[in-house]
PDB file of C-alpha atoms in Angstrom:
ATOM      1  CA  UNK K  84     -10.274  -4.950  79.825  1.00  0.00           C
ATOM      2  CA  UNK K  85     -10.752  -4.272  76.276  1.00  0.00           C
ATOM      3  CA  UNK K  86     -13.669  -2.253  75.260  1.00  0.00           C
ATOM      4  CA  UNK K  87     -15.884  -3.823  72.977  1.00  0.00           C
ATOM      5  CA  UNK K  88     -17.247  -2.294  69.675  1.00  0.00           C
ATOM      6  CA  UNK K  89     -20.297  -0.136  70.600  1.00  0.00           C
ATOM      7  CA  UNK K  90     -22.206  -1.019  68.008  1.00  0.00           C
ATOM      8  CA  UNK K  91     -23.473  -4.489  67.889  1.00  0.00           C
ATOM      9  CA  UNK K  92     -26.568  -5.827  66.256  1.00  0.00           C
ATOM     10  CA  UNK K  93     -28.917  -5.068  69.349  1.00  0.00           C
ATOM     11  CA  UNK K  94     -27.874  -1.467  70.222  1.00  0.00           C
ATOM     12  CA  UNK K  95     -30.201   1.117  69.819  1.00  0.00           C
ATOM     13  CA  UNK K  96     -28.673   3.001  67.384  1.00  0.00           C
ATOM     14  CA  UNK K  97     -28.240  -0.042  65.086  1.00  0.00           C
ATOM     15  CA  UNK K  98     -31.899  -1.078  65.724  1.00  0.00           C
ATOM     16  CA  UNK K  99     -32.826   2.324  64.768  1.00  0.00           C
ATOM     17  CA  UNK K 100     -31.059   2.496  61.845  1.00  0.00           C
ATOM     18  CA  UNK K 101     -32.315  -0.911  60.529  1.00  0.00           C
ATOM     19  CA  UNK K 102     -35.941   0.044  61.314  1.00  0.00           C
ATOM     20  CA  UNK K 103     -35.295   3.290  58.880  1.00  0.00           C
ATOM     21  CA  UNK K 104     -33.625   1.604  56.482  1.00  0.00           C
ATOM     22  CA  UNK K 105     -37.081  -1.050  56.702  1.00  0.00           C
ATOM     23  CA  UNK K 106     -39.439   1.572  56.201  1.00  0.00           C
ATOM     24  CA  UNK K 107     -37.727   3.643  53.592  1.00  0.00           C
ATOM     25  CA  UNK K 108     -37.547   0.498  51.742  1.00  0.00           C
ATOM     26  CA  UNK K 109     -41.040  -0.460  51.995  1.00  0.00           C
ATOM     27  CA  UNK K 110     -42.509   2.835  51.323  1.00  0.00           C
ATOM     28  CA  UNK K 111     -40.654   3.505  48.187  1.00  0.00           C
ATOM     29  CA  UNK K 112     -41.588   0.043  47.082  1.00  0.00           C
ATOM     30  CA  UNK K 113     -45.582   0.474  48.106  1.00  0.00           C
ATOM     31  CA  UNK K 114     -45.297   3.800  45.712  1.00  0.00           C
ATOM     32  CA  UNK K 115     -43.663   1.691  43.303  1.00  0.00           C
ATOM     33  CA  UNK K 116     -46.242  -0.566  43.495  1.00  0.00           C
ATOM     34  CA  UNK K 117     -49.146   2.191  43.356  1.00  0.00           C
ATOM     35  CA  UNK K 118     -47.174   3.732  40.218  1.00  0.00           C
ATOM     36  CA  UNK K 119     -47.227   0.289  38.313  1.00  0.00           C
ATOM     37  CA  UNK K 120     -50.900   0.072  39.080  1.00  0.00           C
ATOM     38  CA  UNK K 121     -51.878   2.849  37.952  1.00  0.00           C
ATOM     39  CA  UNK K 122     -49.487   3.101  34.634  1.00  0.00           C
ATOM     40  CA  UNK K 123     -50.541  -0.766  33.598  1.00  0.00           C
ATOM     41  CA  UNK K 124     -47.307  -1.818  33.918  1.00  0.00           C
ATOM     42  CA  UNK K 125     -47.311  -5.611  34.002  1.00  0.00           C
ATOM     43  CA  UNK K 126     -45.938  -7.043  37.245  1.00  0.00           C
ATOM     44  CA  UNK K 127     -43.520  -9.918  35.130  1.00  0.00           C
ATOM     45  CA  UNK K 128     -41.714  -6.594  34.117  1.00  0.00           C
ATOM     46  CA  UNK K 129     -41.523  -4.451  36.701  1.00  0.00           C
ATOM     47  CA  UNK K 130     -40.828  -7.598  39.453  1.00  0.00           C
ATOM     48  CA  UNK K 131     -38.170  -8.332  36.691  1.00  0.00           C
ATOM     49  CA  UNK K 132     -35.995  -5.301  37.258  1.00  0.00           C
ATOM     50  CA  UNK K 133     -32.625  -6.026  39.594  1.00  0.00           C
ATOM     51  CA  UNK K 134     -33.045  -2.719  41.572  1.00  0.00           C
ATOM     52  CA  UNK K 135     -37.042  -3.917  42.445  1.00  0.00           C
ATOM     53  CA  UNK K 136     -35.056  -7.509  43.419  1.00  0.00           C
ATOM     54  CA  UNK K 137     -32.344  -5.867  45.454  1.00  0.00           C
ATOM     55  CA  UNK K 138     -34.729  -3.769  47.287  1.00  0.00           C
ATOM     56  CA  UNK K 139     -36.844  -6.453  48.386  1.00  0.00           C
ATOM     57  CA  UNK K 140     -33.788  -8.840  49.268  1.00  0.00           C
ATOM     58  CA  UNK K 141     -33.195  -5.252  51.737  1.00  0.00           C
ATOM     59  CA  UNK K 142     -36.463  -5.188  53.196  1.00  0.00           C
ATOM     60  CA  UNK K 143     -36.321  -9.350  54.049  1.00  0.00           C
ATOM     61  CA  UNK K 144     -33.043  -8.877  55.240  1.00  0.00           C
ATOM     62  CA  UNK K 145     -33.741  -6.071  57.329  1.00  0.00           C
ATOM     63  CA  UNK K 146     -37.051  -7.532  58.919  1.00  0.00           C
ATOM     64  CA  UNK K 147     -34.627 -10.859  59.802  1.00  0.00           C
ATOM     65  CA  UNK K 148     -32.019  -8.890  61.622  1.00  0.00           C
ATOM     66  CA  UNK K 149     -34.944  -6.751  64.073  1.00  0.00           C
ATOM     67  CA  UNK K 150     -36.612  -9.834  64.359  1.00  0.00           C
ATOM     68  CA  UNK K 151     -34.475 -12.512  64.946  1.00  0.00           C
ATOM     69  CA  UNK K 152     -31.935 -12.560  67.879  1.00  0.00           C
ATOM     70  CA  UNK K 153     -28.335 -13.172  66.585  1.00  0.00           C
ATOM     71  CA  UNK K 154     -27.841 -16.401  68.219  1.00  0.00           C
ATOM     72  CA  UNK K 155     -30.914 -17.637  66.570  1.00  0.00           C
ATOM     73  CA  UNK K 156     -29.718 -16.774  62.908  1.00  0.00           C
ATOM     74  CA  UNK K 157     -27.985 -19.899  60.789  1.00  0.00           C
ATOM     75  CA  UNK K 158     -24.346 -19.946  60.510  1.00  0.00           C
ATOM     76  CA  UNK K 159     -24.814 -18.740  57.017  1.00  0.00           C
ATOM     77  CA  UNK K 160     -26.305 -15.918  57.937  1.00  0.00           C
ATOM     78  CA  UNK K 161     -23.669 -13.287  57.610  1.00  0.00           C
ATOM     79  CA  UNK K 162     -23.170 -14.767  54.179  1.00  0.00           C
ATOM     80  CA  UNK K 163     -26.456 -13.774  53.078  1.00  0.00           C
ATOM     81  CA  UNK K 164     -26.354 -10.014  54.880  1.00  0.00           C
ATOM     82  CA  UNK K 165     -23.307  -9.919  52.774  1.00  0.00           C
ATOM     83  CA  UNK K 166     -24.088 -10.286  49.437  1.00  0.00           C
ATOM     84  CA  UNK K 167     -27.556  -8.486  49.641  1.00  0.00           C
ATOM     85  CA  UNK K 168     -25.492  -5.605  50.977  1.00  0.00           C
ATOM     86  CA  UNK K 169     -23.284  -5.927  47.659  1.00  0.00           C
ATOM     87  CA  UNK K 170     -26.429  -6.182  45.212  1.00  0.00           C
ATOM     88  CA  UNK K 171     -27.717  -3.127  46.691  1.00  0.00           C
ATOM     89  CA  UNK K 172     -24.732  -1.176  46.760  1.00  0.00           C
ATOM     90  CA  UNK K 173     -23.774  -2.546  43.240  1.00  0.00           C
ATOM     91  CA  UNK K 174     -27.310  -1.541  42.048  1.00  0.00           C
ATOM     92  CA  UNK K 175     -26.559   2.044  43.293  1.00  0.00           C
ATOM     93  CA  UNK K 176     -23.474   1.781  41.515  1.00  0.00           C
ATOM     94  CA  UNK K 177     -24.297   0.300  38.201  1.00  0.00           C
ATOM     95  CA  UNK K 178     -27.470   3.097  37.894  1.00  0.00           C
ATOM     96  CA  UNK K 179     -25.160   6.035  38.737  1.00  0.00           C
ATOM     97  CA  UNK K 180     -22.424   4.616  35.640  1.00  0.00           C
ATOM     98  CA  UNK K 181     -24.622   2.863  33.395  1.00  0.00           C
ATOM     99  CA  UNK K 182     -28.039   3.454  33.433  1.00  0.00           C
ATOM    100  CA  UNK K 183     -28.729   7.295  34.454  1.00  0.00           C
ATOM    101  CA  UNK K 184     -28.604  10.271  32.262  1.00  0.00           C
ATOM    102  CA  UNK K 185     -25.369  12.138  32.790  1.00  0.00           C
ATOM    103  CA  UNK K 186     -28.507  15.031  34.756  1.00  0.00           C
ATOM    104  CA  UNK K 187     -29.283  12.696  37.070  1.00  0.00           C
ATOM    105  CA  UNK K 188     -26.578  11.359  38.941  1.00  0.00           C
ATOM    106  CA  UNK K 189     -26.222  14.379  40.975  1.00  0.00           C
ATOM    107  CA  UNK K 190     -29.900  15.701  40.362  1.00  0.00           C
ATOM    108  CA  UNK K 191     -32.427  15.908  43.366  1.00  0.00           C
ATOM    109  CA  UNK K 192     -35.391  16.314  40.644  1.00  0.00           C
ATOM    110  CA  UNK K 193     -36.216  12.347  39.907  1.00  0.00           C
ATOM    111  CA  UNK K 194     -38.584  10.842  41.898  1.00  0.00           C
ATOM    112  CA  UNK K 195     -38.287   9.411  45.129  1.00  0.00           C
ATOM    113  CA  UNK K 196     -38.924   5.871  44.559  1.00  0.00           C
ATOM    114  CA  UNK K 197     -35.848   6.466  42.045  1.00  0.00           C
ATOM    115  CA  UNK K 198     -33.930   8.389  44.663  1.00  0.00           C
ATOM    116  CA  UNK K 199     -34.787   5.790  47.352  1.00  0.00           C
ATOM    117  CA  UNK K 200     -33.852   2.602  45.364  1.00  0.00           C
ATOM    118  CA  UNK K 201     -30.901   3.749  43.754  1.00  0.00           C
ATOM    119  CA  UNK K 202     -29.406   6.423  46.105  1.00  0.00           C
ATOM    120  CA  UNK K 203     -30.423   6.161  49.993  1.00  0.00           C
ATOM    121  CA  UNK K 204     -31.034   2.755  51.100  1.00  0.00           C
ATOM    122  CA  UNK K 205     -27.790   1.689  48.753  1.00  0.00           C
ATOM    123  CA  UNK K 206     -25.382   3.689  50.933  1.00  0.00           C
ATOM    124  CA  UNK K 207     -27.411   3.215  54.301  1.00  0.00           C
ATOM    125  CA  UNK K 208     -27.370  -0.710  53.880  1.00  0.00           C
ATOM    126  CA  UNK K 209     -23.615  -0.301  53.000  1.00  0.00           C
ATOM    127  CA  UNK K 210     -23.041   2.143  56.437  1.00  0.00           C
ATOM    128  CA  UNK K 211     -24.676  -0.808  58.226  1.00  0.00           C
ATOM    129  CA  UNK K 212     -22.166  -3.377  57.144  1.00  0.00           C
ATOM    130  CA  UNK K 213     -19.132  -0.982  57.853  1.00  0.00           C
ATOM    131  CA  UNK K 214     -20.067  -0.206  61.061  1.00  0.00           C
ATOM    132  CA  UNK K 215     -21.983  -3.648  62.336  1.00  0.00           C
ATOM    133  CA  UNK K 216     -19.613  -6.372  62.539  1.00  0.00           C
ATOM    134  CA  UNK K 217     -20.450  -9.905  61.054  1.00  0.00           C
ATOM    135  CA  UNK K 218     -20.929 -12.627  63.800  1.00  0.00           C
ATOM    136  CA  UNK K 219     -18.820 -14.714  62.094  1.00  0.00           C
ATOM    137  CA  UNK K 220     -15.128 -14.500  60.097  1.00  0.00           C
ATOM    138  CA  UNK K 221     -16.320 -13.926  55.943  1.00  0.00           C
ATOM    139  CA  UNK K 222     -14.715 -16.582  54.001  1.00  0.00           C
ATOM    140  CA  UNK K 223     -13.858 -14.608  50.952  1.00  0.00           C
ATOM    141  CA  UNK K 224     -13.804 -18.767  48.575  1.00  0.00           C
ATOM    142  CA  UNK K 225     -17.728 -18.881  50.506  1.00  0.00           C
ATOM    143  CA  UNK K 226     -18.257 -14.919  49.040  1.00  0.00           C
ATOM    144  CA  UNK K 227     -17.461 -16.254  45.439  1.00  0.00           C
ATOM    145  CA  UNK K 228     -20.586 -17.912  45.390  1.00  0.00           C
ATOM    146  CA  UNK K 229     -22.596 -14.887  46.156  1.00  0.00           C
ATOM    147  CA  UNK K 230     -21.790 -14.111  42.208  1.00  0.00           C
ATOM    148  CA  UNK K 231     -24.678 -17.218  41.537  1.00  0.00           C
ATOM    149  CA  UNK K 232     -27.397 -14.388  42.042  1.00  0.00           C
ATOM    150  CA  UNK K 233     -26.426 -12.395  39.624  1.00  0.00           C
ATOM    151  CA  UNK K 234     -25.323 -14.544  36.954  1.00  0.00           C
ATOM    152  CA  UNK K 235     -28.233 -16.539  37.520  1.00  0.00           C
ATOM    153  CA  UNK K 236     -30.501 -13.317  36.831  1.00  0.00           C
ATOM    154  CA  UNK K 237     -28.355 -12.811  33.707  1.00  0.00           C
ATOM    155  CA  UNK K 238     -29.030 -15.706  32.086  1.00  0.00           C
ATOM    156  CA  UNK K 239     -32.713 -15.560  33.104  1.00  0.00           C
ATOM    157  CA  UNK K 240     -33.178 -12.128  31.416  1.00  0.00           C
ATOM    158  CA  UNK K 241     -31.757 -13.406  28.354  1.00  0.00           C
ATOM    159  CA  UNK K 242     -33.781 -16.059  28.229  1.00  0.00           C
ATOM    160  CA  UNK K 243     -36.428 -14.485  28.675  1.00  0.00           C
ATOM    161  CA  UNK K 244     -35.914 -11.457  25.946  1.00  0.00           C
ATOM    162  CA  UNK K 245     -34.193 -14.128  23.498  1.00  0.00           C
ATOM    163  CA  UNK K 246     -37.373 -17.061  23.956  1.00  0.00           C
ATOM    164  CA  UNK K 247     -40.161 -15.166  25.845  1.00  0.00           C
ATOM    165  CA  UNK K 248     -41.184 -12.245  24.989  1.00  0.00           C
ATOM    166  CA  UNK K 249     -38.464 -10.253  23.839  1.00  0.00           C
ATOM    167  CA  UNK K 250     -38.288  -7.526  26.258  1.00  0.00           C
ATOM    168  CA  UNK K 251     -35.289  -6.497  28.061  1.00  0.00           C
ATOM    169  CA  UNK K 252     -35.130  -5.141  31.989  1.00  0.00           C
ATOM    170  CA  UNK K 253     -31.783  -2.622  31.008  1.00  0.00           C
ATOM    171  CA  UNK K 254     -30.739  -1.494  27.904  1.00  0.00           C
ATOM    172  CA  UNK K 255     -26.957  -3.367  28.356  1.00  0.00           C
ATOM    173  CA  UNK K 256     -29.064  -6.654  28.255  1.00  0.00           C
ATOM    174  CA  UNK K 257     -30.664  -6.140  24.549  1.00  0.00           C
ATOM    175  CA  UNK K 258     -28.780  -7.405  21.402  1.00  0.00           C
ATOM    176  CA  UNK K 259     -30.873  -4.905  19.770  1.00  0.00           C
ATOM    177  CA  UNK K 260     -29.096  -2.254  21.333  1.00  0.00           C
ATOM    178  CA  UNK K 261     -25.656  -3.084  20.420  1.00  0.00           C
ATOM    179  CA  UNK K 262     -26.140  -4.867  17.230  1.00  0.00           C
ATOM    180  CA  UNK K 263     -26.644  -8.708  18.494  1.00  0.00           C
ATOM    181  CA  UNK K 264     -25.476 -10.942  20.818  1.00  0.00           C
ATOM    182  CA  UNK K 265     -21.227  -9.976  20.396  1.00  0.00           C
ATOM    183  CA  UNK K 266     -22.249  -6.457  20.940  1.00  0.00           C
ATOM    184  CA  UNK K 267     -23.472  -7.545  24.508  1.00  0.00           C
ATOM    185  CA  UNK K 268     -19.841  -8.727  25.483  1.00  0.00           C
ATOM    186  CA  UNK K 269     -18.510  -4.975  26.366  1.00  0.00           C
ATOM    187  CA  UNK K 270     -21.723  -3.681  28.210  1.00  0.00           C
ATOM    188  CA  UNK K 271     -22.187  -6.803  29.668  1.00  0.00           C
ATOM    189  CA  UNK K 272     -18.601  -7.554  30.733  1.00  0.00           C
ATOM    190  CA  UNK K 273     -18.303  -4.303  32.970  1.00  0.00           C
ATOM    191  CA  UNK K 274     -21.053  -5.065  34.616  1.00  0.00           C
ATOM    192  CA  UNK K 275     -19.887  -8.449  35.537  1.00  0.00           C
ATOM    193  CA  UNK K 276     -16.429  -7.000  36.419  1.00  0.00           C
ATOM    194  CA  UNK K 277     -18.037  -4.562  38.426  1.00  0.00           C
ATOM    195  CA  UNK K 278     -20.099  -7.196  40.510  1.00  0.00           C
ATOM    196  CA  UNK K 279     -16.922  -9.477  41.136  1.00  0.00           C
ATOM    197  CA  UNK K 280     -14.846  -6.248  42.188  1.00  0.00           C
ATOM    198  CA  UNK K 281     -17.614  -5.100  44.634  1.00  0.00           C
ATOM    199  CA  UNK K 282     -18.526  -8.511  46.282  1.00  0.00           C
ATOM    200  CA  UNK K 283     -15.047  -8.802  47.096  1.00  0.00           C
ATOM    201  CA  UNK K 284     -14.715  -5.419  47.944  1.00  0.00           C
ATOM    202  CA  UNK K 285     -17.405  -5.609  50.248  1.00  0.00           C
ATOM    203  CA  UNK K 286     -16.647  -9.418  51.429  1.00  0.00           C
ATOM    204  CA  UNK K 287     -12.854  -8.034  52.352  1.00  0.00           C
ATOM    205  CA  UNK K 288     -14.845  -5.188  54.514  1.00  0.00           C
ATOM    206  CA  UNK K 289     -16.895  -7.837  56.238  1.00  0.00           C
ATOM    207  CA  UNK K 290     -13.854  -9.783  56.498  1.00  0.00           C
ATOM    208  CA  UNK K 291     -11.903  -6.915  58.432  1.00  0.00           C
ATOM    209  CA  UNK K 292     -14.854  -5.689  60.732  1.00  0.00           C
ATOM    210  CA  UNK K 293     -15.196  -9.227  62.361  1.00  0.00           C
ATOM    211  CA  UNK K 294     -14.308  -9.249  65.784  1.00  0.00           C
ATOM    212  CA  UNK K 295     -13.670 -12.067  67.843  1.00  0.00           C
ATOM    213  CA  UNK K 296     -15.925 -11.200  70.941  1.00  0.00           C
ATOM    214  CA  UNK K 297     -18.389 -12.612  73.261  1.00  0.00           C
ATOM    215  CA  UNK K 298     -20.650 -11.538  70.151  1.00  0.00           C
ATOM    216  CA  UNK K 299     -19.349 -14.364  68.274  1.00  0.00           C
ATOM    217  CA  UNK K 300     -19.873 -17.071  70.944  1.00  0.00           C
ATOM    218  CA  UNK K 301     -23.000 -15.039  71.627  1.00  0.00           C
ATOM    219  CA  UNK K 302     -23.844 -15.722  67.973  1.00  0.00           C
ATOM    220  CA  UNK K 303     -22.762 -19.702  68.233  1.00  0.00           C
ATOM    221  CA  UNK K 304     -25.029 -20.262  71.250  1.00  0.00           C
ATOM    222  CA  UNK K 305     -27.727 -19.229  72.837  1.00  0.00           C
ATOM    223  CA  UNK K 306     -27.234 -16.660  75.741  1.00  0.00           C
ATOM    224  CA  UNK K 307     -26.248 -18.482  79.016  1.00  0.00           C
ATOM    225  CA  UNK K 308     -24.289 -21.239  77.204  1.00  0.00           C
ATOM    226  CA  UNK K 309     -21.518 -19.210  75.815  1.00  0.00           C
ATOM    227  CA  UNK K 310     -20.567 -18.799  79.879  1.00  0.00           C
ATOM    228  CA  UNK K 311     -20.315 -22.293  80.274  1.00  0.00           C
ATOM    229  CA  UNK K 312     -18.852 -23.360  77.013  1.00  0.00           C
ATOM    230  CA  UNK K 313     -15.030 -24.803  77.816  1.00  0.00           C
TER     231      UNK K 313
END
């Protein structure tokens, strides 16, 4: 008999994991929080920033998986884990290319909400989905739609610096910056490649970790009727 991969979503190691993954997540966010508090930055911008979005897409996503039994998750589910594991690891990404100075992508001197955000819980929520199996076979058409987020936070920001109030979460959003709106299409445009590239890159890698188990029935229905199913 073929043995099964050891780590599934309920073994300690993976429960472990997820919990420290939780807790860096929240912390870094709480001193976030504490930082923008005490600075007077207004919540609309600092709520606004992708990283701040990603991070708390992490810390939902994390608190669904400890809490909620596979079996008991929608069918969707491993849809979702997916592309909040590309945000985050795209966030990581995009910071290290676009946004840091060239001192700080290999500096241990920034802060650790900046160290957290961008750097740990990136890699450790993209470890998780190497080594934890989806419950269910990715359907990389199904992944093209996890692009809507994205896109949709795109527009939003422009809106909202062209109509609103004219301020700008990252400098590769601002017309200012690169001398109007056709300026934006370079910046802009590697982001966007870099966002299709790594939800596929990371859909194909969910794609290739599924395995067709008891986990999967396990997943389908609740434990006892997978035995009986015909």
């Amino acid at each position: 008999m073929r043995r099964s991969w050891p780590l599934t979503d309920r073994a300690v190691p993976v429960v472990a994991w997820r919990i420290l993954i939780l807790l860096t997540a929240v912390f870094a966010e709480a001193w976030n929080i504490k930082n923008m508090l005490q600075s007077g930055e207004p919540p609309t911008e600092h709520f606004a920033y992708f990283t701040v979005q990603s991070n708390l897409f992490v810390i939902a996503l994390m608190a669904w998986m400890l809490l909620v039994p596979e079996w008991r998750r929608p069918r969707w589910f491993d849809h979702v884990r997916g592309a909040i594991t590309a945000y985050i690891v795209l966030t990581g990404l995009v910071y290290a290319v676009l946004l840091a100075e060239p001192d700080e992508v290999w500096a241990w001197s920034i802060e650790f909400t900046n160290a957290a955000q961008h750097r740990f819980i990136p890699w450790m929520v993209g470890l998780d989905w190497l080594l934890v199996p989806t419950a269910r076979r990715i359907s990389l058409g199904a992944a093209a739609w996890w692009m809507a987020y994205p896109v949709g936070y795109l527009v939003a920001a422009w809106l909202r610096g062209g109509l609103v109030d004219g301020w700008f979460p990252y400098p590769f959003l601002d017309p200012a910056v690169h001398g109007g709106c056709v300026g934006l299409a370079w910046p802009t445009g590697q982001v966007l490649i870099a966002f299709v590239i790594g939800i596929f890159v990371v859909a194909g890698v969910g794609r290739l970790r599924y395995r067709e188990s008891r986990r999967g029935a396990a997943a389908v229905d609740p434990p006892g009727l997978a035995d009986t199913a015909p």
